[in-house]
CSV table of C-alpha atoms in Angstrom, one decimal:
chain,number,residue,atom,x,y,z
C,1465,MET,CA,-270.5,-38.9,-66.8
C,1466,PRO,CA,-274.2,-39.8,-66.5
C,1467,PRO,CA,-275.1,-42.7,-64.2
C,1468,CYS,CA,-276.0,-45.9,-66.1
C,1469,SER,CA,-277.3,-49.3,-65.4
C,1470,VAL,CA,-275.2,-52.1,-66.8
C,1471,PRO,CA,-277.1,-55.4,-67.1
C,1472,ASP,CA,-274.2,-57.5,-68.3
C,1473,LEU,CA,-270.7,-57.3,-69.8
C,1474,THR,CA,-271.9,-57.9,-73.3
C,1475,SER,CA,-273.6,-54.5,-73.3
C,1476,LEU,CA,-270.1,-53.0,-72.6
C,1477,GLY,CA,-268.5,-54.8,-75.6
C,1478,TRP,CA,-267.4,-58.0,-73.9
C,1479,ASN,CA,-266.6,-60.8,-76.3
C,1480,ASP,CA,-264.8,-64.1,-76.7
C,1481,HIS,CA,-261.4,-62.3,-77.2
C,1482,PHE,CA,-261.6,-60.7,-73.7
C,1483,ALA,CA,-263.2,-63.7,-72.1
C,1484,LYS,CA,-260.3,-65.9,-73.2
C,1485,ALA,CA,-257.7,-63.4,-71.9
C,1486,TYR,CA,-259.5,-63.0,-68.6
C,1487,ALA,CA,-259.7,-66.8,-67.9
C,1488,LEU,CA,-256.3,-66.6,-66.2
C,1489,TRP,CA,-257.6,-64.2,-63.6
C,1490,ALA,CA,-261.0,-65.7,-63.0
C,1491,LYS,CA,-261.0,-66.3,-59.3
C,1492,PRO,CA,-262.7,-64.9,-56.2
C,1493,GLY,CA,-262.0,-61.3,-55.5
C,1494,TYR,CA,-261.3,-60.3,-59.1
C,1495,VAL,CA,-263.8,-59.0,-61.7
C,1496,PRO,CA,-263.4,-57.7,-65.3
C,1497,GLY,CA,-264.4,-54.1,-66.0
C,1498,ARG,CA,-264.1,-51.5,-68.7
C,1499,VAL,CA,-262.4,-48.1,-68.2
C,1500,ALA,CA,-264.9,-45.3,-68.7
C,1501,LEU,CA,-263.0,-42.3,-67.3
C,1502,GLU,CA,-259.6,-41.3,-66.1
C,1503,HIS,CA,-259.1,-38.3,-63.8
C,1504,ASN,CA,-256.0,-37.5,-61.7
C,1505,HIS,CA,-254.8,-41.1,-61.9
C,1506,VAL,CA,-258.1,-42.4,-60.6
C,1507,LEU,CA,-260.1,-44.4,-63.1
C,1508,ARG,CA,-263.8,-45.0,-63.2
C,1509,VAL,CA,-264.5,-48.6,-64.3
C,1510,LEU,CA,-267.8,-50.1,-65.4
C,1511,THR,CA,-268.5,-53.6,-64.1
C,1512,GLU,CA,-271.5,-55.9,-63.9
C,1513,SER,CA,-272.1,-54.7,-60.4
C,1514,GLY,CA,-271.9,-51.0,-61.3
C,1515,GLU,CA,-269.2,-48.3,-61.3
C,1516,GLN,CA,-266.0,-48.8,-59.4
C,1517,LEU,CA,-263.2,-46.3,-58.7
C,1518,ALA,CA,-259.8,-47.8,-59.2
C,1519,GLU,CA,-256.1,-47.1,-59.1
C,1520,VAL,CA,-253.4,-48.8,-61.2
C,1521,SER,CA,-251.4,-51.3,-59.1
C,1522,GLY,CA,-247.7,-50.8,-58.6
C,1523,ARG,CA,-247.0,-54.0,-60.5
C,1524,VAL,CA,-248.8,-52.8,-63.6
C,1525,LYS,CA,-246.9,-49.5,-63.5
C,1526,HIS,CA,-243.6,-51.3,-63.0
C,1527,GLU,CA,-244.1,-53.8,-65.9
C,1528,ALA,CA,-245.5,-51.3,-68.4
C,1529,ALA,CA,-243.0,-50.6,-71.1
C,1530,GLY,CA,-244.4,-47.1,-71.5
C,1531,ARG,CA,-247.4,-44.9,-71.2
C,1532,HIS,CA,-249.1,-46.8,-74.0
C,1533,GLU,CA,-249.4,-49.9,-71.9
C,1534,MET,CA,-251.2,-48.2,-69.0
C,1535,PRO,CA,-255.0,-48.4,-68.9
C,1536,ALA,CA,-256.8,-46.0,-71.3
C,1537,VAL,CA,-260.4,-45.2,-71.8
C,1538,GLY,CA,-262.1,-48.2,-73.5
C,1539,ASP,CA,-259.6,-50.7,-72.1
C,1540,TRP,CA,-260.8,-54.0,-70.5
C,1541,VAL,CA,-259.0,-54.5,-67.1
C,1542,VAL,CA,-258.9,-56.9,-64.2
C,1543,LEU,CA,-260.0,-55.4,-61.0
C,1544,ARG,CA,-259.1,-56.6,-57.5
C,1545,LEU,CA,-262.0,-55.7,-55.3
C,1546,ASP,CA,-261.4,-53.8,-52.1
C,1547,GLU,CA,-264.3,-53.4,-49.8
C,1548,GLY,CA,-262.5,-50.8,-47.7
C,1549,GLY,CA,-261.8,-48.3,-50.5
C,1550,ARG,CA,-260.7,-48.1,-54.1
C,1551,CYS,CA,-260.1,-51.1,-56.2
C,1552,GLN,CA,-256.9,-51.9,-57.9
C,1553,ILE,CA,-256.3,-52.6,-61.6
C,1554,CYS,CA,-254.1,-55.7,-61.7
C,1555,ALA,CA,-253.9,-56.1,-65.5
C,1556,VAL,CA,-254.9,-54.7,-68.8
C,1557,LEU,CA,-256.4,-57.3,-71.2
C,1558,PRO,CA,-255.0,-57.4,-74.7
C,1559,ARG,CA,-256.6,-54.8,-77.0
C,1560,THR,CA,-258.4,-55.5,-80.2
C,1561,GLY,CA,-257.1,-52.1,-81.5
C,1562,ARG,CA,-256.4,-48.6,-80.4
C,1563,PHE,CA,-256.3,-45.0,-81.8
C,1564,ALA,CA,-252.9,-43.6,-80.9
C,1565,ARG,CA,-250.8,-40.6,-81.6
C,1566,LYS,CA,-247.4,-39.4,-80.6
C,1567,SER,CA,-247.6,-37.6,-77.2
C,1568,ALA,CA,-247.8,-33.8,-77.5
C,1569,GLY,CA,-244.5,-31.9,-77.1
C,1570,ASP,CA,-241.0,-33.3,-77.4
C,1571,TRP,CA,-241.6,-36.7,-75.8
C,1572,THR,CA,-241.1,-39.6,-78.3
C,1573,GLU,CA,-243.8,-41.7,-76.8
C,1574,GLU,CA,-247.1,-43.3,-77.9
C,1575,GLN,CA,-250.3,-42.0,-76.4
C,1576,VAL,CA,-253.4,-44.2,-76.6
C,1577,VAL,CA,-256.4,-41.9,-77.1
C,1578,ALA,CA,-259.1,-44.7,-77.1
C,1579,ALA,CA,-258.9,-48.5,-76.9
C,1580,ASN,CA,-261.1,-51.4,-78.3
C,1581,ILE,CA,-263.2,-49.2,-80.6
C,1582,ASP,CA,-265.3,-50.5,-83.4
C,1583,THR,CA,-265.9,-47.2,-85.3
C,1584,VAL,CA,-264.0,-43.9,-85.3
C,1585,PHE,CA,-266.1,-40.8,-86.0
C,1586,LEU,CA,-263.6,-38.2,-87.4
C,1587,VAL,CA,-265.5,-35.0,-86.8
C,1588,SER,CA,-264.9,-31.8,-88.7
C,1589,GLY,CA,-266.9,-28.6,-88.7
C,1590,LEU,CA,-268.4,-27.2,-91.9
C,1591,ASP,CA,-267.6,-23.6,-90.8
C,1592,GLY,CA,-264.5,-21.5,-91.0
C,1593,ASP,CA,-262.4,-24.3,-89.4
C,1594,PHE,CA,-263.0,-26.9,-92.2
C,1595,ASN,CA,-259.6,-28.3,-93.2
C,1596,PRO,CA,-259.3,-31.2,-95.6
C,1597,ARG,CA,-255.6,-31.6,-94.9
C,1598,ARG,CA,-256.3,-32.1,-91.2
C,1599,ILE,CA,-258.9,-34.8,-92.1
C,1600,GLU,CA,-256.2,-36.5,-94.2
C,1601,ARG,CA,-254.1,-36.7,-91.1
C,1602,TYR,CA,-256.9,-38.2,-89.0
C,1603,LEU,CA,-257.7,-40.7,-91.7
C,1604,LEU,CA,-254.1,-41.9,-91.7
C,1605,LEU,CA,-254.1,-42.6,-88.0
C,1606,ALA,CA,-257.6,-44.0,-88.0
C,1607,ARG,CA,-256.5,-46.6,-90.6
C,1608,ASP,CA,-254.1,-48.1,-88.0
C,1609,SER,CA,-256.6,-48.1,-85.1
C,1610,GLY,CA,-258.3,-51.4,-86.1
C,1611,ALA,CA,-261.6,-49.5,-86.2
C,1612,THR,CA,-263.8,-48.4,-89.2
C,1613,PRO,CA,-263.3,-44.7,-89.9
C,1614,VAL,CA,-266.2,-42.5,-90.8
C,1615,VAL,CA,-265.9,-38.8,-91.5
C,1616,ILE,CA,-268.6,-36.7,-89.8
C,1617,LEU,CA,-269.1,-33.2,-91.2
C,1618,ASN,CA,-270.9,-31.3,-88.5
C,1619,LYS,CA,-272.6,-27.9,-88.7
C,1620,ALA,CA,-274.3,-28.6,-92.0
C,1621,ASP,CA,-276.8,-25.9,-90.9
C,1622,VAL,CA,-274.2,-23.2,-91.5
C,1623,ALA,CA,-272.4,-24.6,-94.6
C,1624,ASP,CA,-272.6,-22.8,-97.9
C,1625,ASP,CA,-272.4,-25.9,-100.0
C,1626,VAL,CA,-272.7,-29.2,-98.1
C,1627,GLU,CA,-272.5,-31.4,-101.2
C,1628,GLU,CA,-269.3,-29.7,-102.4
C,1629,ALA,CA,-267.7,-30.4,-99.0
C,1630,ILE,CA,-268.8,-34.0,-99.1
C,1631,ALA,CA,-267.4,-34.5,-102.6
C,1632,LEU,CA,-264.0,-32.9,-101.6
C,1633,VAL,CA,-263.6,-35.2,-98.5
C,1634,ARG,CA,-264.5,-38.3,-100.6
C,1635,THR,CA,-261.6,-37.6,-102.8
C,1636,LEU,CA,-259.3,-38.1,-99.8
C,1637,ASP,CA,-260.3,-41.7,-99.4
C,1638,PRO,CA,-263.2,-43.0,-101.5
C,1639,ASP,CA,-263.6,-46.1,-99.3
C,1640,VAL,CA,-264.5,-44.0,-96.2
C,1641,PRO,CA,-268.1,-43.0,-95.6
C,1642,VAL,CA,-268.8,-39.2,-95.3
C,1643,LEU,CA,-271.8,-38.0,-93.5
C,1644,ALA,CA,-273.0,-34.4,-93.1
C,1645,ILE,CA,-275.1,-33.7,-90.0
C,1646,SER,CA,-276.0,-30.8,-87.7
C,1647,ALA,CA,-275.8,-31.2,-83.9
C,1648,ALA,CA,-277.6,-27.9,-83.6
C,1649,ASP,CA,-280.9,-29.0,-85.2
C,1650,GLY,CA,-280.5,-32.8,-85.5
C,1651,ARG,CA,-280.3,-32.8,-89.3
C,1652,ASP,CA,-279.6,-36.3,-90.7
C,1653,PHE,CA,-278.6,-37.8,-87.3
C,1654,ASP,CA,-280.4,-41.0,-88.3
C,1655,ALA,CA,-277.5,-41.7,-90.6
C,1656,LEU,CA,-275.4,-42.5,-87.6
C,1657,ASN,CA,-277.6,-45.3,-86.3
C,1658,VAL,CA,-276.0,-47.9,-88.5
C,1659,TYR,CA,-272.8,-47.6,-86.4
C,1660,LEU,CA,-274.5,-47.1,-83.0
C,1661,LEU,CA,-275.4,-50.8,-82.4
C,1662,PRO,CA,-275.8,-52.4,-78.9
C,1663,GLY,CA,-272.4,-53.3,-77.4
C,1664,LYS,CA,-270.5,-51.5,-80.2
C,1665,THR,CA,-268.0,-48.7,-79.3
C,1666,VAL,CA,-267.7,-45.4,-81.3
C,1667,ALA,CA,-264.9,-42.9,-80.6
C,1668,LEU,CA,-265.4,-39.2,-81.5
C,1669,LEU,CA,-262.2,-37.5,-82.6
C,1670,GLY,CA,-261.5,-34.0,-83.9
C,1671,SER,CA,-260.1,-30.6,-83.1
C,1672,SER,CA,-261.7,-28.2,-80.6
C,1673,GLY,CA,-264.9,-26.5,-81.7
C,1674,VAL,CA,-266.1,-29.1,-84.2
C,1675,GLY,CA,-269.0,-30.1,-82.0
C,1676,LYS,CA,-268.1,-33.5,-80.5
C,1677,SER,CA,-269.7,-32.8,-77.2
C,1678,SER,CA,-272.9,-31.4,-78.9
C,1679,ILE,CA,-273.1,-34.6,-80.9
C,1680,VAL,CA,-272.8,-36.7,-77.8
C,1681,ASN,CA,-275.5,-34.7,-76.0
C,1682,ARG,CA,-277.9,-35.1,-78.9
C,1683,LEU,CA,-277.2,-38.9,-79.1
C,1684,VAL,CA,-277.8,-39.2,-75.3
C,1685,GLY,CA,-280.9,-37.0,-75.5
C,1686,SER,CA,-279.8,-34.6,-72.7
C,1687,LYS,CA,-277.0,-32.3,-71.9
C,1688,VAL,CA,-274.5,-34.6,-70.2
C,1689,LEU,CA,-271.4,-32.8,-71.5
C,1690,PRO,CA,-270.6,-29.1,-71.4
C,1691,THR,CA,-270.4,-27.2,-74.6
C,1692,ARG,CA,-268.7,-23.9,-75.6
C,1693,SER,CA,-269.1,-21.5,-78.4
C,1694,VAL,CA,-266.4,-20.9,-81.0
C,1695,ARG,CA,-264.7,-17.7,-82.1
C,1696,GLU,CA,-266.5,-16.0,-85.0
C,1697,SER,CA,-263.2,-14.9,-86.6
C,1698,ASP,CA,-261.8,-18.4,-87.3
C,1699,SER,CA,-264.4,-20.9,-85.9
C,1700,ARG,CA,-261.9,-22.2,-83.4
C,1701,GLY,CA,-263.2,-23.5,-80.1
C,1702,ARG,CA,-261.9,-24.1,-76.6
C,1703,HIS,CA,-261.9,-27.5,-74.9
C,1704,ALA,CA,-265.4,-28.3,-73.8
C,1705,SER,CA,-264.4,-31.8,-72.8
C,1706,VAL,CA,-261.3,-32.0,-70.6
C,1707,HIS,CA,-261.2,-35.8,-70.1
C,1708,ARG,CA,-261.7,-38.8,-72.3
C,1709,GLN,CA,-264.8,-40.7,-71.2
C,1710,MET,CA,-267.0,-43.5,-72.4
C,1711,ILE,CA,-270.8,-42.9,-72.2
C,1712,PRO,CA,-273.4,-45.6,-72.7
C,1713,LEU,CA,-276.2,-44.4,-75.1
C,1714,PRO,CA,-279.9,-45.2,-74.7
C,1715,GLY,CA,-279.8,-47.6,-77.7
C,1716,GLY,CA,-277.0,-49.7,-76.2
C,1717,ALA,CA,-274.0,-48.4,-78.0
C,1718,LEU,CA,-271.0,-46.8,-76.2
C,1719,VAL,CA,-269.5,-43.5,-77.3
C,1720,ILE,CA,-266.1,-42.2,-76.3
C,1721,ASP,CA,-265.8,-38.5,-76.2
C,1722,THR,CA,-262.3,-37.0,-76.4
C,1723,PRO,CA,-260.9,-33.5,-75.8
C,1724,GLY,CA,-260.1,-31.5,-79.0
C,1725,MET,CA,-256.6,-32.2,-80.2
C,1726,ARG,CA,-254.4,-29.2,-81.0
C,1727,GLU,CA,-251.6,-31.6,-81.9
C,1728,LEU,CA,-252.1,-34.8,-83.9
C,1729,GLN,CA,-248.6,-36.2,-84.6
C,1730,LEU,CA,-248.2,-39.5,-86.3
C,1731,TRP,CA,-247.4,-42.8,-84.6
C,1732,GLY,CA,-246.9,-46.1,-86.4
C,1733,THR,CA,-248.7,-45.3,-89.6
C,1734,GLU,CA,-246.9,-47.6,-92.1
C,1735,SER,CA,-250.0,-49.6,-93.0
C,1736,GLY,CA,-252.3,-46.6,-92.9
C,1737,SER,CA,-250.4,-44.8,-95.5
C,1738,ALA,CA,-251.1,-47.4,-98.2
C,1739,ASP,CA,-254.9,-47.2,-97.5
C,1740,SER,CA,-255.3,-43.4,-97.0
C,1741,PHE,CA,-253.1,-42.6,-100.0
C,1742,ALA,CA,-254.1,-45.4,-102.3
C,1743,ASP,CA,-254.1,-43.0,-105.3
C,1744,ILE,CA,-250.5,-42.1,-104.7
C,1745,SER,CA,-249.6,-45.7,-104.1
C,1746,ALA,CA,-251.1,-46.6,-107.5
C,1747,LEU,CA,-249.1,-43.8,-109.2
C,1748,ALA,CA,-245.9,-44.9,-107.5
C,1749,GLY,CA,-246.0,-48.1,-109.6
C,1750,GLY,CA,-245.0,-45.9,-112.5
C,1751,CYS,CA,-241.9,-44.4,-110.8
C,1752,ARG,CA,-238.5,-45.2,-112.3
C,1753,PHE,CA,-237.1,-46.4,-109.0
C,1754,ARG,CA,-238.8,-48.9,-106.7
C,1755,ASP,CA,-237.6,-47.1,-103.6
C,1756,CYS,CA,-238.6,-43.6,-104.9
C,1757,ARG,CA,-239.4,-41.2,-102.2
C,1758,HIS,CA,-241.4,-38.9,-104.5
C,1759,LEU,CA,-239.3,-35.9,-103.7
C,1760,LYS,CA,-236.5,-35.1,-106.2
C,1761,GLU,CA,-235.9,-38.4,-107.8
C,1762,PRO,CA,-235.9,-38.5,-111.7
C,1763,GLY,CA,-238.7,-40.3,-113.3
C,1764,CYS,CA,-241.1,-39.9,-110.3
C,1765,ALA,CA,-244.6,-40.5,-111.5
C,1766,VAL,CA,-246.2,-39.1,-108.4
C,1767,LYS,CA,-244.3,-35.7,-108.6
C,1768,THR,CA,-245.1,-35.5,-112.3
C,1769,ALA,CA,-248.8,-36.1,-111.6
C,1770,ALA,CA,-248.8,-33.3,-109.1
C,1771,GLU,CA,-247.0,-30.9,-111.5
C,1772,GLU,CA,-249.4,-31.8,-114.3
C,1773,GLY,CA,-252.5,-31.4,-112.1
C,1774,THR,CA,-253.8,-35.0,-112.3
C,1775,LEU,CA,-252.9,-35.3,-108.6
C,1776,ASP,CA,-254.0,-32.4,-106.3
C,1777,PRO,CA,-250.8,-30.5,-105.6
C,1778,ALA,CA,-252.0,-29.8,-102.0
C,1779,ARG,CA,-252.6,-33.5,-101.4
C,1780,TYR,CA,-249.1,-34.2,-102.7
C,1781,ASP,CA,-247.6,-31.6,-100.5
C,1782,ASN,CA,-249.4,-33.0,-97.5
C,1783,PHE,CA,-248.3,-36.5,-98.4
C,1784,VAL,CA,-244.7,-35.4,-98.5
C,1785,LYS,CA,-245.1,-33.6,-95.2
C,1786,LEU,CA,-246.6,-36.6,-93.5
C,1787,CYS,CA,-243.8,-38.9,-94.9
C,1788,GLU,CA,-241.1,-36.5,-93.6
C,1789,GLU,CA,-242.8,-36.4,-90.2
C,1790,ARG,CA,-243.0,-40.2,-90.1
C,1791,ASP,CA,-239.3,-40.5,-91.0
C,1792,GLU,CA,-238.4,-38.1,-88.3
C,1793,LEU,CA,-240.5,-40.1,-85.8
C,1794,GLU,CA,-238.8,-43.3,-86.8
C,1795,ARG,CA,-235.4,-41.7,-86.3
C,1796,ARG,CA,-236.4,-40.4,-82.8
C,1797,GLN,CA,-237.8,-43.8,-82.0
C,1798,GLY,CA,-234.5,-45.5,-82.9
C,1799,GLU,CA,-232.6,-43.0,-80.7
C,1800,LYS,CA,-234.9,-43.6,-77.8
C,1801,ALA,CA,-234.7,-47.4,-78.2
C,1802,LEU,CA,-230.9,-47.1,-78.1
C,1803,LEU,CA,-230.9,-44.9,-75.0
C,1804,ASP,CA,-233.4,-47.3,-73.3
C,1805,GLN,CA,-231.1,-50.3,-74.1
C,1806,LYS,CA,-228.1,-48.5,-72.7
C,1807,ARG,CA,-230.0,-47.5,-69.6
C,1808,GLN,CA,-231.2,-51.1,-69.1
C,1809,SER,CA,-227.7,-52.5,-69.6
C,1810,LYS,CA,-226.4,-50.0,-67.0
C,1811,ILE,CA,-229.1,-51.1,-64.5
C,1812,MET,CA,-228.3,-54.8,-65.1
C,1813,GLY,CA,-224.5,-54.1,-64.7
C,1814,LYS,CA,-225.0,-52.4,-61.3
C,1815,ALA,CA,-227.2,-55.3,-60.2
C,1816,LEU,CA,-224.6,-57.8,-61.3
C,1817,LYS,CA,-221.8,-56.0,-59.4
C,1818,SER,CA,-224.0,-55.8,-56.3
C,1819,MET,CA,-224.6,-59.6,-56.5
C,1820,GLN,CA,-220.8,-60.3,-56.9
C,1821,LYS,CA,-220.0,-58.1,-53.9
C,1822,THR,CA,-222.6,-59.9,-51.8
C,1823,ARG,CA,-221.2,-63.3,-52.7
C,1824,GLY,CA,-217.7,-62.2,-52.0
C,1825,ARG,CA,-218.4,-61.4,-48.4
């Protein structure tokens, strides 16, 4: 990450929300800071006095209900200063929002990708890897992040029909801005400036090879992040970024670059479904049953629209797939909660027996 000069906390996104939460910790030896990079359990934190290397305190680890409550890039934290070495993170201040997904693999756990963001740039390449169904999935998660989603179609310099691609993406969610740019030649980069305001945080999300690192480099004005070429056969790329990191831009905004995601599984998308699939929600009002799942129920207005072509069949199929994935996640979350409850009861039972034995002596 490039070195930066931080004149005050406001330039890092500090506001009244965080100031109020930090008031309980405002005492000598403690300072607020914002996590800019995590690497091998060591975090780089930006403060008014510059960058600090920090480790998470044992207390924070012990009290965290899961991985999602540990410090993530973009989080505001409380640092206890240590002149002899690394600082310690004593608390994570309450977030204003976060972009989260289910952890990759079989773990039923939330993973926070970026915290306290104002805008999410959902980046897709206008090459052979262009995938509207994947964009739908990103939009669904972005709606629950607390940030404003913007779809960025990169590689406009190699696209056959940019306007057609823009029109197609706009049908996915008419309320979300869609911008076509080229990180290779800087085409239409000025359109991003409305979101890159001083003290505002933008997170770049997308699969490998879409050009997130190239976009950051052009915004910074120099090559601060490595880039890699994509395969000509399918336009797939390898990870150029291997860590999530927050980078201050020359104009005062902050951008969070993230590694490409091969897996983007849902997590807590109940409210996002209504926004991202507003057209399907409107059609559902015509279903015979109020609790219609839009699968095999008779009198389903959504399924009928897909069969008649008034609703894109591919969009309907993806909607069903996402709903089934969400249902499976909720089932697994319930099982995990039950196991956690049993485990906690067992721990408390052992502690109680231990106390009774001690008193009986």
